[in-house]
PDB file of C-alpha atoms in Angstrom:
ATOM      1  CA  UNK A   1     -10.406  16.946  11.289  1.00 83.00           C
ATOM      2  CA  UNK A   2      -9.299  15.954  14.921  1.00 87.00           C
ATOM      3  CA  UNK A   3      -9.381  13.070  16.522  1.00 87.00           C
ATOM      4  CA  UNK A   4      -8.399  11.556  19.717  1.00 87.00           C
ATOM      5  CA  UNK A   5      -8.257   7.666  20.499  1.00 86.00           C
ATOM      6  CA  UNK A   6      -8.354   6.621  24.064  1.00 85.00           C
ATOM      7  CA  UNK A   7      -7.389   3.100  24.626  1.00 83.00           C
ATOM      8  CA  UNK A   8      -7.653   3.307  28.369  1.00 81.00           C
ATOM      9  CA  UNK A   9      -5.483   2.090  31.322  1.00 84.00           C
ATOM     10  CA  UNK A  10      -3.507  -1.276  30.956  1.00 83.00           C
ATOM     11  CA  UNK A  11      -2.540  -3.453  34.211  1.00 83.00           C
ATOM     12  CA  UNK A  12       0.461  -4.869  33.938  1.00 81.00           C
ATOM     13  CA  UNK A  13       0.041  -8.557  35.581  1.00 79.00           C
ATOM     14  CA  UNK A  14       3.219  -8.955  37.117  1.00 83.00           C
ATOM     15  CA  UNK A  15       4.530  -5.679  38.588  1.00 85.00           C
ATOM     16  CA  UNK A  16       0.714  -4.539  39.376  1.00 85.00           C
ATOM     17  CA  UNK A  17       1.681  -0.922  37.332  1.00 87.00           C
ATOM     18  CA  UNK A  18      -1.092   0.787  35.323  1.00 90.00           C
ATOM     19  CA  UNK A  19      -0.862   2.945  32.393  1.00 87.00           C
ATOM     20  CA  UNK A  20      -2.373   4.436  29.591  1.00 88.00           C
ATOM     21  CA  UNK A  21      -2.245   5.086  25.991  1.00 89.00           C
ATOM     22  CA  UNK A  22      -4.451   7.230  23.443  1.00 90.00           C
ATOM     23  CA  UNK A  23      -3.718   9.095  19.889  1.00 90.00           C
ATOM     24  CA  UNK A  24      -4.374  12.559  18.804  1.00 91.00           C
ATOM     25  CA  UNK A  25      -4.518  12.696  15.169  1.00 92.00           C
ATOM     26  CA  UNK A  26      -4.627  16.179  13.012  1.00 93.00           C
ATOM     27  CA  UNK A  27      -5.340  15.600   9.272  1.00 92.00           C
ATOM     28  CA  UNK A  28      -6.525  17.925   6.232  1.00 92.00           C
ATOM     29  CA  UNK A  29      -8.390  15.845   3.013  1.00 90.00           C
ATOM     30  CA  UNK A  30      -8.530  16.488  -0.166  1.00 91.00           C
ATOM     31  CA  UNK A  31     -10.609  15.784  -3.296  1.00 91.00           C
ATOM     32  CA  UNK A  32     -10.551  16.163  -7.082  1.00 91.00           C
ATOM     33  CA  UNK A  33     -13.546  15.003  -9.129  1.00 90.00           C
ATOM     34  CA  UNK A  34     -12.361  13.688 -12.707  1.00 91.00           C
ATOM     35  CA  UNK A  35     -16.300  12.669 -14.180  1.00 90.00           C
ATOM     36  CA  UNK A  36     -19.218  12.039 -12.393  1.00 85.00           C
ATOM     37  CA  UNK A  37     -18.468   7.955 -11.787  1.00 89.00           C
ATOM     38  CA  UNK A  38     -14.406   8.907 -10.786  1.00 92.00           C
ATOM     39  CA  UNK A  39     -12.937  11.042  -8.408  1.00 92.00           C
ATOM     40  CA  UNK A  40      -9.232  10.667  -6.483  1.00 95.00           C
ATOM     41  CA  UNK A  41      -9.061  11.729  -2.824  1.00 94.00           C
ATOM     42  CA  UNK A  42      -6.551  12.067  -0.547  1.00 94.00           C
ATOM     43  CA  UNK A  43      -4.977  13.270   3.279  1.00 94.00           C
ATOM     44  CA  UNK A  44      -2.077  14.220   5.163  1.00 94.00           C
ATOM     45  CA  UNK A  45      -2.167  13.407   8.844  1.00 93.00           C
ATOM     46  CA  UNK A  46       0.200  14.486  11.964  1.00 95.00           C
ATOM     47  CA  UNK A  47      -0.497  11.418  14.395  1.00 92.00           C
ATOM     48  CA  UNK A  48       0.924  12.060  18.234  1.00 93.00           C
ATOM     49  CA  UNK A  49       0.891   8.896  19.803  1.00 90.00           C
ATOM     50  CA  UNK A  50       1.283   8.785  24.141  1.00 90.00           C
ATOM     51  CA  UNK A  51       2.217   4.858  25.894  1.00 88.00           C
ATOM     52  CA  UNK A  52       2.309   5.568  30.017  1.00 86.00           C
ATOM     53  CA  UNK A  53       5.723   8.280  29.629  1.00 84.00           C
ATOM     54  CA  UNK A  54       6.289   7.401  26.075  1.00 87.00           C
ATOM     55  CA  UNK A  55       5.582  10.089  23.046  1.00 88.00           C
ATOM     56  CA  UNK A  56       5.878   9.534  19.397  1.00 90.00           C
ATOM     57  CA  UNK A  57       5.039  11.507  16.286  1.00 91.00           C
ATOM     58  CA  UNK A  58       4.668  10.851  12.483  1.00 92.00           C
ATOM     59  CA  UNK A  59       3.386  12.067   9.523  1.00 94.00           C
ATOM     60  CA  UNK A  60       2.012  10.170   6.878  1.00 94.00           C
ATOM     61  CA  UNK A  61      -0.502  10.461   3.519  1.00 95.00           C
ATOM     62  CA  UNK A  62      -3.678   8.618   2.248  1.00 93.00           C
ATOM     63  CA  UNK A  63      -4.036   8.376  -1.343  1.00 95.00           C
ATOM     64  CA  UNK A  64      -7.772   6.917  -3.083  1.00 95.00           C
ATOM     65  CA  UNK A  65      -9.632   6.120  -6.206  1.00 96.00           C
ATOM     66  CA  UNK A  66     -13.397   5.801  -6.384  1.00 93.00           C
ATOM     67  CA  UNK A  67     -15.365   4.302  -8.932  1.00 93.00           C
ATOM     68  CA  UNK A  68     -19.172   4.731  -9.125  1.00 89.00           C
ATOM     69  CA  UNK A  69     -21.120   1.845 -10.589  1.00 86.00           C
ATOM     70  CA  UNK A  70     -24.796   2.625 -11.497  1.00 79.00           C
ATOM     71  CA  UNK A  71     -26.200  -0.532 -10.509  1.00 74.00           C
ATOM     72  CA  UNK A  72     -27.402  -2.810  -9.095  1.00 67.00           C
ATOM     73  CA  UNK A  73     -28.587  -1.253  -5.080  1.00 65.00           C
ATOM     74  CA  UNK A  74     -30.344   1.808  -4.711  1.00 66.00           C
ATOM     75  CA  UNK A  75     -27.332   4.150  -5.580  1.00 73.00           C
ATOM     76  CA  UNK A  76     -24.978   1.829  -7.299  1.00 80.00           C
ATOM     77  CA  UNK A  77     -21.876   0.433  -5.811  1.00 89.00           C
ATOM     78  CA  UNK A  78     -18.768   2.482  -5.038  1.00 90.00           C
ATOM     79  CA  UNK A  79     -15.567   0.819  -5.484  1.00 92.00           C
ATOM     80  CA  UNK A  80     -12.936   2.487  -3.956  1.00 92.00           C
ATOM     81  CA  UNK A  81      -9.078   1.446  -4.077  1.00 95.00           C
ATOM     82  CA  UNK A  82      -6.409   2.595  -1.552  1.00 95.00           C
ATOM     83  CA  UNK A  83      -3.301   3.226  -0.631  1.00 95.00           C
ATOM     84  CA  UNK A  84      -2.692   4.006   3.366  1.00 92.00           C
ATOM     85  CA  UNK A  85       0.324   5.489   5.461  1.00 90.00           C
ATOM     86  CA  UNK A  86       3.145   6.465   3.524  1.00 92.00           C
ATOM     87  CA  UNK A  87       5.014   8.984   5.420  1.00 92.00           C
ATOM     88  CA  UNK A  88       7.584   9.193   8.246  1.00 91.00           C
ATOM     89  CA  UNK A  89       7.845   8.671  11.677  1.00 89.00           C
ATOM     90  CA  UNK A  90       9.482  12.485  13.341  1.00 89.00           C
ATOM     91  CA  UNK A  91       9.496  10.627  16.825  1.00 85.00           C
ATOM     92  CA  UNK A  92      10.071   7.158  18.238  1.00 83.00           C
ATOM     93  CA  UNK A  93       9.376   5.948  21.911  1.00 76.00           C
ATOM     94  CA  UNK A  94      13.181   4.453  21.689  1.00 76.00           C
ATOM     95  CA  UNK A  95      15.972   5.230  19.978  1.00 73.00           C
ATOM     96  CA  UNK A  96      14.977   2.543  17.197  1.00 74.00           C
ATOM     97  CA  UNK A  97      14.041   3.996  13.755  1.00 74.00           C
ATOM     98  CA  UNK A  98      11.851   2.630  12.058  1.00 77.00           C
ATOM     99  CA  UNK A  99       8.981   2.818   9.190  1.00 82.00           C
ATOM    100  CA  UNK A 100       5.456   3.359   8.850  1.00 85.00           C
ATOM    101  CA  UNK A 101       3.320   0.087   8.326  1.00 85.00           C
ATOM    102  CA  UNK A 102       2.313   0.579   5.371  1.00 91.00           C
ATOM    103  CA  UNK A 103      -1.064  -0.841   3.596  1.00 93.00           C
ATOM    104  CA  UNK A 104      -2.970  -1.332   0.323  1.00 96.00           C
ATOM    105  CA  UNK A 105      -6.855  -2.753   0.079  1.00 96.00           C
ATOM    106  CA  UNK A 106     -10.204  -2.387  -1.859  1.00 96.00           C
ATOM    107  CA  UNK A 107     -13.503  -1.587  -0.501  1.00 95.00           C
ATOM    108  CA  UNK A 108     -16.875  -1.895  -1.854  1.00 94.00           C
ATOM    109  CA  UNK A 109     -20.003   0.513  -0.835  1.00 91.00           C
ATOM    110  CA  UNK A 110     -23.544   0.122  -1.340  1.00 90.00           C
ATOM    111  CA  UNK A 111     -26.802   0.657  -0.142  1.00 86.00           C
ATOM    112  CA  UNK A 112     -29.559  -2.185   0.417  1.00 84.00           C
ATOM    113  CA  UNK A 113     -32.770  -2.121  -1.419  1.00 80.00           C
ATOM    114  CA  UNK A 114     -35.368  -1.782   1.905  1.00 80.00           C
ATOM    115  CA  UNK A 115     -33.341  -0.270   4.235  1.00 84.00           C
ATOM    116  CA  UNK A 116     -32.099   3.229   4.906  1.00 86.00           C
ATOM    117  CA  UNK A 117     -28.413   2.432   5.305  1.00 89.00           C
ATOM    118  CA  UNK A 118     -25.093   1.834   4.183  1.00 89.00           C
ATOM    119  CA  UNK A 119     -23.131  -1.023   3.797  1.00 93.00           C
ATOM    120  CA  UNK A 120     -18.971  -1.962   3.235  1.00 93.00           C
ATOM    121  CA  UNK A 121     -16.544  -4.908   2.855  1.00 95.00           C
ATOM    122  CA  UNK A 122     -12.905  -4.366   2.927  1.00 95.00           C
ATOM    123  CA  UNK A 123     -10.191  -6.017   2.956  1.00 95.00           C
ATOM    124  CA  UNK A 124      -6.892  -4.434   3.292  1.00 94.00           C
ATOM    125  CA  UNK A 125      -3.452  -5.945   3.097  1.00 93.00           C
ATOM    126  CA  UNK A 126       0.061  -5.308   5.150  1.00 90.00           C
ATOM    127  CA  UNK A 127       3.620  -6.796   5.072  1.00 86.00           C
ATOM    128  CA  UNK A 128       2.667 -10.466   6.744  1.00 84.00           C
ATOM    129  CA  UNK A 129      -1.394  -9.823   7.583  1.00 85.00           C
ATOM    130  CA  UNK A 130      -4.447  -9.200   6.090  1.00 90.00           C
ATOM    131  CA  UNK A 131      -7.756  -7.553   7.833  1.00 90.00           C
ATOM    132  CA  UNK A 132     -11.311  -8.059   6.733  1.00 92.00           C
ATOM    133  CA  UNK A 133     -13.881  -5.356   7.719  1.00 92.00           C
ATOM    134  CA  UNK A 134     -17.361  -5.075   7.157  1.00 93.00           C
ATOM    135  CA  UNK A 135     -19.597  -1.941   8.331  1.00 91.00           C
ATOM    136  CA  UNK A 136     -23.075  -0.934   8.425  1.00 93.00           C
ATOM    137  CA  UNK A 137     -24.427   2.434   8.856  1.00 90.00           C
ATOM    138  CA  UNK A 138     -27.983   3.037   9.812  1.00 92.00           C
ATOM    139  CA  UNK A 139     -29.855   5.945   9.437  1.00 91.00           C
ATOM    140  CA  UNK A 140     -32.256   6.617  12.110  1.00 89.00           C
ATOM    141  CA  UNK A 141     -32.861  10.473  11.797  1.00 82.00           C
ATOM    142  CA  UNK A 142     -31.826  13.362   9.555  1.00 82.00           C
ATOM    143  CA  UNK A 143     -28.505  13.666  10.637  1.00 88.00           C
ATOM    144  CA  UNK A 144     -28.009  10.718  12.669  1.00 93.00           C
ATOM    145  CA  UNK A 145     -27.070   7.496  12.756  1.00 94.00           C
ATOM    146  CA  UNK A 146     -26.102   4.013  14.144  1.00 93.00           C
ATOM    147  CA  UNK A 147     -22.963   2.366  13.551  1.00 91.00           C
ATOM    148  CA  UNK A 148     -22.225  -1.445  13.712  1.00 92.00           C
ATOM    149  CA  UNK A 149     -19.574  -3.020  12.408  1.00 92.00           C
ATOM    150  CA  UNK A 150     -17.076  -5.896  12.680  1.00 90.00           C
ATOM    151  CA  UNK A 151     -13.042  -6.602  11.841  1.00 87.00           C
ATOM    152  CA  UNK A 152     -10.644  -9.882  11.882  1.00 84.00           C
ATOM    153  CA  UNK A 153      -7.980  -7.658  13.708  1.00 76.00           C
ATOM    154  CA  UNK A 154      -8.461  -8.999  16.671  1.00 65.00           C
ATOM    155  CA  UNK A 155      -8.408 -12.490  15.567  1.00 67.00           C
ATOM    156  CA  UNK A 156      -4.768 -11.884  15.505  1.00 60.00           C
ATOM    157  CA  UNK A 157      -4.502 -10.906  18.665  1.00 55.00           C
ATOM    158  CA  UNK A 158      -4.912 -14.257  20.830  1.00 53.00           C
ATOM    159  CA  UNK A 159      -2.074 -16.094  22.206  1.00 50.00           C
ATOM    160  CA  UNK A 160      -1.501 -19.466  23.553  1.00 48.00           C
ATOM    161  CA  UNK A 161      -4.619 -20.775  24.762  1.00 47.00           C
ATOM    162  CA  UNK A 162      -6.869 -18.164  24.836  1.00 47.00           C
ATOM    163  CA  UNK A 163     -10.547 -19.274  22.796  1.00 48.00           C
ATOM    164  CA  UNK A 164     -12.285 -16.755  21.267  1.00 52.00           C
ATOM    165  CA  UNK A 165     -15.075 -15.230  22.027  1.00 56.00           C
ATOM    166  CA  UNK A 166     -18.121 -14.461  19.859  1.00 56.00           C
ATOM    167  CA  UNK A 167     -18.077 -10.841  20.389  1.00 70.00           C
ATOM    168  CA  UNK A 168     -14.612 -10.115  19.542  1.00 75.00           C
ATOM    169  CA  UNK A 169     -14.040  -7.683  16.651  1.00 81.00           C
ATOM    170  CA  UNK A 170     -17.811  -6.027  17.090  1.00 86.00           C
ATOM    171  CA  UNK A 171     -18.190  -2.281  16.982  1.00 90.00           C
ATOM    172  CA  UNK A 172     -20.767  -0.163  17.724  1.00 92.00           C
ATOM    173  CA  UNK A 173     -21.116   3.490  17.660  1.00 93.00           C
ATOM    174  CA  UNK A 174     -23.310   6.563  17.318  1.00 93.00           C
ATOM    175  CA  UNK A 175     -22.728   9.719  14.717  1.00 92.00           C
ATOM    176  CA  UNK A 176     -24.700  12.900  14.045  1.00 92.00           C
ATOM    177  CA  UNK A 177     -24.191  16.101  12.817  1.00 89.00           C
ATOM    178  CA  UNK A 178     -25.024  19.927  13.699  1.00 86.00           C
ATOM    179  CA  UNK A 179     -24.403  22.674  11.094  1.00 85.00           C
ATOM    180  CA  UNK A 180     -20.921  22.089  10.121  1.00 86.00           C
ATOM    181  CA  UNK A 181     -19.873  20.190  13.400  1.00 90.00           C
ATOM    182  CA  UNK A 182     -19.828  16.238  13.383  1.00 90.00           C
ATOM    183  CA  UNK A 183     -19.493  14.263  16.615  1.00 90.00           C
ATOM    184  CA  UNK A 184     -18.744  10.388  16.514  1.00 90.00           C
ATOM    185  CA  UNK A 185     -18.652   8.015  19.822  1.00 92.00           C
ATOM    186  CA  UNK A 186     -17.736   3.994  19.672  1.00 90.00           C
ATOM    187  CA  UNK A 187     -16.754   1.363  21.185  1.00 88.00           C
ATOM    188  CA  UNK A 188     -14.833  -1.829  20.098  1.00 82.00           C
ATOM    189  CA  UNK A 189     -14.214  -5.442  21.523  1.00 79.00           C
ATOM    190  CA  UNK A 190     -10.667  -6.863  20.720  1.00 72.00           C
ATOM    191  CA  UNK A 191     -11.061  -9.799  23.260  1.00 67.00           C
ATOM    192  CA  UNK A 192      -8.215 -10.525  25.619  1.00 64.00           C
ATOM    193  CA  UNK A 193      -7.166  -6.812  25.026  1.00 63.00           C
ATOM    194  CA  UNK A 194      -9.999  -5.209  25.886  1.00 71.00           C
ATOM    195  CA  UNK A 195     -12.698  -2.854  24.595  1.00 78.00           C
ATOM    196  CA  UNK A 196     -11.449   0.691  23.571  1.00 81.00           C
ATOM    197  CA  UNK A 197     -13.311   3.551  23.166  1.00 84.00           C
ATOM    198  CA  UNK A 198     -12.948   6.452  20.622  1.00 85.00           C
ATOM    199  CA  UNK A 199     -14.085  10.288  20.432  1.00 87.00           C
ATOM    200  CA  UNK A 200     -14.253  12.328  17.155  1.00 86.00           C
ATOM    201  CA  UNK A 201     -14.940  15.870  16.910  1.00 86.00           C
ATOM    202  CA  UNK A 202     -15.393  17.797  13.133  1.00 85.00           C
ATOM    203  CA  UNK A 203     -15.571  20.818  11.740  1.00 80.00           C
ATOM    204  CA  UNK A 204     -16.121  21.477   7.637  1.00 77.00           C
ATOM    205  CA  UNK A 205     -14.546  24.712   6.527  1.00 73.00           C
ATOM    206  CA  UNK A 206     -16.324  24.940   3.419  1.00 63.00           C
TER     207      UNK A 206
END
């Protein structure tokens, strides 16, 4: 799977200087299916991270538990039970080590009664902050769909006197696939930051 982030050009007030930032992320998964309600997954990921002149690198692993509950919802509910970014950093913009941020979290899948979709909570926990996420996924052909989705990250991200607006933390995006290509485009709204866009392109090898 690759994946690049574009965050888009930043002005910086003061001095009037622009720059921009964006991630290109390589990473392989992994699966191994214990019955047919459990299963552990994981991934190993090279992230190459670019600020204006700046370059860093790291690797780091995803490790996951799933649980499949047979009811209630159409298909059940999935529990699933992570643990995210354990690696190292190979690169720093400065001469400053330091460490992954490490996370933890749970998130719960299901699908509504009515409606051809799918729908997930999460909440996922770091050194001093928390994030809540919830996601929808709706179905509108074979192999597409419509993405909408919302997260308290940017709640964090307001300073002095900013108020905040009603939009802030929304997603939306689009996804479909084509043989054993997958394309996914979105856009998010973290306030007095901005709205960043994101690009994934994926191929399945099996």
């Amino acid at each position: 799977n690759i994946q690049i982030n574009n965050y888009g050009d930043f002005l910086d007030s003061e001095s009037n200087y622009t720059f921009s930032s964006q991630d290109f992320i390589l990473q392989n998964r992994i699966s191994h299916k214990i019955n047919n309600q459990f299963y552990i997954s994981g991934a190993i990921k090279y992230i190459n991270s670019n600020i204006d002149n700046y370059t860093s690198s790291a690797l780091a692993s995803k490790l996951n538990f799933h649980y499949h509950f047979q009811k209630p919802f159409n298909n059940g509910v999935l529990l699933h039970l992570f643990f995210n970014n354990y690696g190292i950093i190979l690169d720093t913009y400065t001469g400053y080590k330091d460490k992954l941020p490490n996370s933890y979290g749970a998130l719960v899948m299901f699908s509504p009664v009515h409606i051809d979709a799918l729908v997930s909570c999460q909440y996922e926990l770091f050194n001093n902050y928390h994030i809540f996420t919830l996601h929808s996924e709706i179905f509108i052909f074979q192999n597409s769909s419509l993405l909408l989705g919302y997260t308290s990250l940017a709640n964090n991200l307001y300073l002095e006197d900013f108020n905040k607006d009603f939009f802030t933390g929304i997603s939306l995006g689009f996804s479909t696939q084509h043989q054993n290509y997958g394309l996914n485009i979105g856009i998010q709204n973290l306030g007095v930051t901005g709205i960043i866009s994101i690009i994934s392109i994926s191929k399945s090898l099996n």
